[in-house]
Coordinates of C-alpha atoms and ligand atoms in Angstrom, one line a residue:
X1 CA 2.7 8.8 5.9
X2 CA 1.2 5.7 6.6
X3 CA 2.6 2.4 5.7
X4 CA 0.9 -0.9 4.1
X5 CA 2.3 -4.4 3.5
X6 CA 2.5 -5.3 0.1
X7 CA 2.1 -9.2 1.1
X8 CA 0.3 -11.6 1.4
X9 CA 3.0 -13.7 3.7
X10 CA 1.4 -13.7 7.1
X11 CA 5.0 -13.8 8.8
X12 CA 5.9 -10.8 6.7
X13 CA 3.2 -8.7 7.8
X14 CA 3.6 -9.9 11.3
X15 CA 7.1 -8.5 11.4
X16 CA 6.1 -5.0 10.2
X17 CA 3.5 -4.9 12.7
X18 CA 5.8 -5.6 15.4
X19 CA 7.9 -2.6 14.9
X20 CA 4.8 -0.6 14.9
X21 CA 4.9 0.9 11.6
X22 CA 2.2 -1.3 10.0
X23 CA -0.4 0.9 9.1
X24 CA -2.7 -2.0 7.2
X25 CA -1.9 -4.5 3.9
X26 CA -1.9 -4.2 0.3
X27 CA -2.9 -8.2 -1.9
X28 CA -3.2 -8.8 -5.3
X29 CA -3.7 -11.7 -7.2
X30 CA 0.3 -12.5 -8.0
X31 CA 1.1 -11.9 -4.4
X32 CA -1.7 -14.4 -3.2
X33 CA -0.3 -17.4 -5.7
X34 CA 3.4 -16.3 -4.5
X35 CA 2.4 -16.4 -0.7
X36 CA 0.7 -19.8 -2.0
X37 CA -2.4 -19.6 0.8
X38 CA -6.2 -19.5 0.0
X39 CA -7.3 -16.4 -0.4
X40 CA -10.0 -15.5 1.7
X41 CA -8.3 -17.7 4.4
X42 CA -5.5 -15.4 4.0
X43 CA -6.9 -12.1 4.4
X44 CA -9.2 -13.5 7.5
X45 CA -6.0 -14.1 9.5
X46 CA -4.3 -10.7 7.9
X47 CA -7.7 -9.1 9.8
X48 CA -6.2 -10.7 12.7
X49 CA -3.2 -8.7 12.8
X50 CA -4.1 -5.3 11.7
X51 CA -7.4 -2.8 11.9
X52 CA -6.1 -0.6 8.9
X53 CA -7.4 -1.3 5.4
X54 CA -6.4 -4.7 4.1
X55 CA -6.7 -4.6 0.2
X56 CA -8.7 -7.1 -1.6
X57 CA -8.5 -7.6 -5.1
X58 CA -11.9 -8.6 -7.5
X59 CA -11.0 -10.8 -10.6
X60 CA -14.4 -10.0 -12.1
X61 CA -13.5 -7.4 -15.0
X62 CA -17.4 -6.8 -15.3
X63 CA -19.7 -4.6 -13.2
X64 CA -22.1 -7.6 -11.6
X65 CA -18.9 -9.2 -11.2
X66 CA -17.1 -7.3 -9.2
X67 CA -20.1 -6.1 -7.1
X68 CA -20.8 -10.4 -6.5
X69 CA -17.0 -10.8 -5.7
X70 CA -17.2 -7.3 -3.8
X71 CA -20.0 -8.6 -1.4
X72 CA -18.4 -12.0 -0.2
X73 CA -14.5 -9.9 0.5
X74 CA -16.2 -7.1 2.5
X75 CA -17.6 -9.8 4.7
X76 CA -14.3 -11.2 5.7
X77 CA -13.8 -7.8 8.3
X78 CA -15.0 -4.5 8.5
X79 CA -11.7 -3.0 7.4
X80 CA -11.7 -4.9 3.9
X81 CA -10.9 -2.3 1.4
X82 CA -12.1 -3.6 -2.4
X83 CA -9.2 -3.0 -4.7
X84 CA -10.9 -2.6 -8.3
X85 CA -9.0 -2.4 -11.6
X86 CA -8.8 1.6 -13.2
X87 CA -11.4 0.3 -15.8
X88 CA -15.5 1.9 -16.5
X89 CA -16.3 -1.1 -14.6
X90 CA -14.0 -0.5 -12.2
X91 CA -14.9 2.9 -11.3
X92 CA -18.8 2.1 -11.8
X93 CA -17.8 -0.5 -8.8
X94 CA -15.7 2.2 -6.8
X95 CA -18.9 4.6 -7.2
X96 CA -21.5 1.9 -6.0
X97 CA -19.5 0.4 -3.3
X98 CA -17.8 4.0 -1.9
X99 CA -21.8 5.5 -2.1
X100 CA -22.7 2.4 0.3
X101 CA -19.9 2.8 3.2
X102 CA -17.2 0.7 1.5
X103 CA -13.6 1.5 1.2
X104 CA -12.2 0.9 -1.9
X105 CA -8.7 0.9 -3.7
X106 CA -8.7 1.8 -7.5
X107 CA -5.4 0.0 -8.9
X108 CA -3.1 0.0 -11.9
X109 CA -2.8 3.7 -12.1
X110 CA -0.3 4.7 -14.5
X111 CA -1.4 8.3 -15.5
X112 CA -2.5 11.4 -14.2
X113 CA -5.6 10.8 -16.3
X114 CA -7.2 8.1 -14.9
X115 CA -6.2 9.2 -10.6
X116 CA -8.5 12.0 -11.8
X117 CA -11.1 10.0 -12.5
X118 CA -10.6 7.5 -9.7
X119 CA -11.3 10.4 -7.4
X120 CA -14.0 11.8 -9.2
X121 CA -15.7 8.0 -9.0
X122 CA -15.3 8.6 -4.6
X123 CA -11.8 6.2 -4.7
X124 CA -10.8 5.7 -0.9
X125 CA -7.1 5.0 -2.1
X126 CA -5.3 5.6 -5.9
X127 CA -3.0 3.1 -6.3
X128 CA -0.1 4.3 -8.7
X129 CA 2.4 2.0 -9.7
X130 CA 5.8 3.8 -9.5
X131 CA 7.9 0.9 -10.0
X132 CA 6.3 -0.2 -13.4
X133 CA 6.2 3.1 -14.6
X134 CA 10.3 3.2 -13.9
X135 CA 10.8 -0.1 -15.6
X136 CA 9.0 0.9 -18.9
X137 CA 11.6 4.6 -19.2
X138 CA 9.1 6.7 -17.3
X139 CA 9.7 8.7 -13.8
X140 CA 7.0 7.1 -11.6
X141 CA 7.5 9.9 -8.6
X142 CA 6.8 12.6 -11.4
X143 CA 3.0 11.4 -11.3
X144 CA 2.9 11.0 -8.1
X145 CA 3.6 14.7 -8.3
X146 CA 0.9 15.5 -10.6
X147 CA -1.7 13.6 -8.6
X148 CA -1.4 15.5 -5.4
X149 CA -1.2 18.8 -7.4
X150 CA -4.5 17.7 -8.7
X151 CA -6.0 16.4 -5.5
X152 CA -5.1 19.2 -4.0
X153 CA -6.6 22.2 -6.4
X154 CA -9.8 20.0 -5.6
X155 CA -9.9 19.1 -2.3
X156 CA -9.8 15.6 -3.1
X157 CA -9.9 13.0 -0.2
X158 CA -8.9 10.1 -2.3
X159 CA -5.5 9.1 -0.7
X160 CA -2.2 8.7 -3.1
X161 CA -1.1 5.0 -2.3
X162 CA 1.9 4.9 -4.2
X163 CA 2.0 0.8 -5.1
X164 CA 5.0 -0.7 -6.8
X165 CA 7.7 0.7 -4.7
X166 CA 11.2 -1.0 -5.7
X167 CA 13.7 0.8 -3.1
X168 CA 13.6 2.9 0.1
X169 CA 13.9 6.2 -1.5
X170 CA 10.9 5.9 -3.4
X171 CA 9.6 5.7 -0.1
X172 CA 11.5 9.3 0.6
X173 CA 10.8 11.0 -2.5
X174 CA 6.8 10.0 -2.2
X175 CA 6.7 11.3 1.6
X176 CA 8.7 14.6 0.2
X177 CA 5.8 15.1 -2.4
X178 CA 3.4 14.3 0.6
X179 CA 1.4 11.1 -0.6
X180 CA -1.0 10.0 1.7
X181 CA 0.9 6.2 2.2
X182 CA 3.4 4.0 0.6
X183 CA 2.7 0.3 0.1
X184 CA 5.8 -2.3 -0.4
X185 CA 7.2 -5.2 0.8
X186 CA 8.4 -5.8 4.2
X187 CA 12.0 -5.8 3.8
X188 CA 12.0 -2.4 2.1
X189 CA 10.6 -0.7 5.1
X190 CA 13.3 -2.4 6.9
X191 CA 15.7 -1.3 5.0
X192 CA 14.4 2.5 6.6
X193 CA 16.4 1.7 9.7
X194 CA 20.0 1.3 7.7
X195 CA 22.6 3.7 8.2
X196 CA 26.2 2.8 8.4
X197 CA 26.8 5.8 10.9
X198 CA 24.1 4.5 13.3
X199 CA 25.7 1.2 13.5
X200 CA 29.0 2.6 14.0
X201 CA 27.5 5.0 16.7
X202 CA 26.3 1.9 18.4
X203 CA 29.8 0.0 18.6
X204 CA 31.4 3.1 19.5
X205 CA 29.2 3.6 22.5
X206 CA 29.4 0.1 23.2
X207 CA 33.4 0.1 23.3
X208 CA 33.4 3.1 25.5
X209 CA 30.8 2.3 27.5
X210 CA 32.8 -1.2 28.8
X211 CA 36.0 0.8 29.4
X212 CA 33.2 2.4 31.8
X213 CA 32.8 -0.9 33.5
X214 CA 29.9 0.5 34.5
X215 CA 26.0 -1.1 34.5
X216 CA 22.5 0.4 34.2
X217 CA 20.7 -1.4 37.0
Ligands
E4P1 C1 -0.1 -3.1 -4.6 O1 -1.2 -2.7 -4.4 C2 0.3 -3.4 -6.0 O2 -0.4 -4.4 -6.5 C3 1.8 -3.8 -5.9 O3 2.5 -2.7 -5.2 C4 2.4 -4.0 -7.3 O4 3.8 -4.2 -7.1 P1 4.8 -4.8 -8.3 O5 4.8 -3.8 -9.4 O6 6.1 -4.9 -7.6 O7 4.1 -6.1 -8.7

């Protein structure tokens, strides 16, 4: 499973990618205003830190729109992926852009429905919103179910990005169910590497190790 920053805090991204898990970034436009930087400034420096796929979003909600907006992002790097909302236009956009070479990321997915179509438009990345879906009574891991069922009867290459992630097990149950990657924010990845048996492993060894009063080296 591959793992994208949902950020657009340069510092943030910078400390995923140096555990070595970052796999490339997820932005939107709410994540821009709350990282308070200009945009394409932002996602030039972002290319700086990472070769994977660094999500751009179009504001456009027309066709012309989103191909205008569309041209000026993919310029920023070569591994700009253009996130387009799960709208005709959208997909029209995901078709046009995906025919010419371009990566794109079709967003606010909440239904089985529309990843099906996403796909079927040549999507690079689905992007369903499991955390949303949660918050409104609905169990967001259950679609992520019925998209790679779906995918996979059709040899689909469009890859389940499951966006929206609250907590590190929906990072568990989406890697049990075999989605392609997970995006979220930095401090839920870190939150991977907590166990309270690994810390008190450590001070265990520790303890017994300087009753050794030994040294490596
Ligand atoms: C990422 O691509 C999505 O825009 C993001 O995960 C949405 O997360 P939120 O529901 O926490 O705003």
């Amino acid at each position: 499973m591959k793992f994208f920053a949902d950020t657009a805090v340069i510092s943030e991204i910078r400390e995923l990618a140096d555990t070595g898990l970052l796999d490339g970034v997820t932005t939107n436009p709410s994540l821009i205003k709350k990282s308070g930087g200009d945009f394409i400034e932002t996602v030039r420096e972002i290319a700086t830190i990472t070769s994977g796929p660094i999500s751009a979003e179009v504001i456009a909600l027309d066709h012309d729109g989103m191909m205008r907006e569309a041209e000026v992002l993919r310029k920023i790097a070569d591994n700009i992926a253009i996130k387009v909302p799960l709208t005709p236009a959208g997909l029209k956009t995901c078709k046009a852009l995906t025919s010419d070479g371009t990566m794109v990321n079709v967003t606010l997915c909440f239904s089985a429905a529309q990843a099906l179509i996403a796909a079927k438009a040549g999507a690079s990345f689905i992007s369903p919103f499991v955390g949303r879906l949660d918050d409104v009574g609905f169990n967001g891991m259950d679609l992520i179910a019925d998209i790679r069922m779906i995918y996979d009867n059709y040899d689909f290459s469009t890859e389940i990005l499951v966006a929206s992630v609250r907590h590190p097990m929906h990072i568990v149950e989406a890697a049990k169910i075999g989605a392609d990657v997970c995006t979220a924010p930095t401090k839920i990845f870190m939150q991977l590497f907590n166990h309270p048996s690994t810390d008190a492993g450590i001070a265990a060894f520790l303890k017994d190790w300087e009753a050794t009063g030994q040294a490596i080296g």
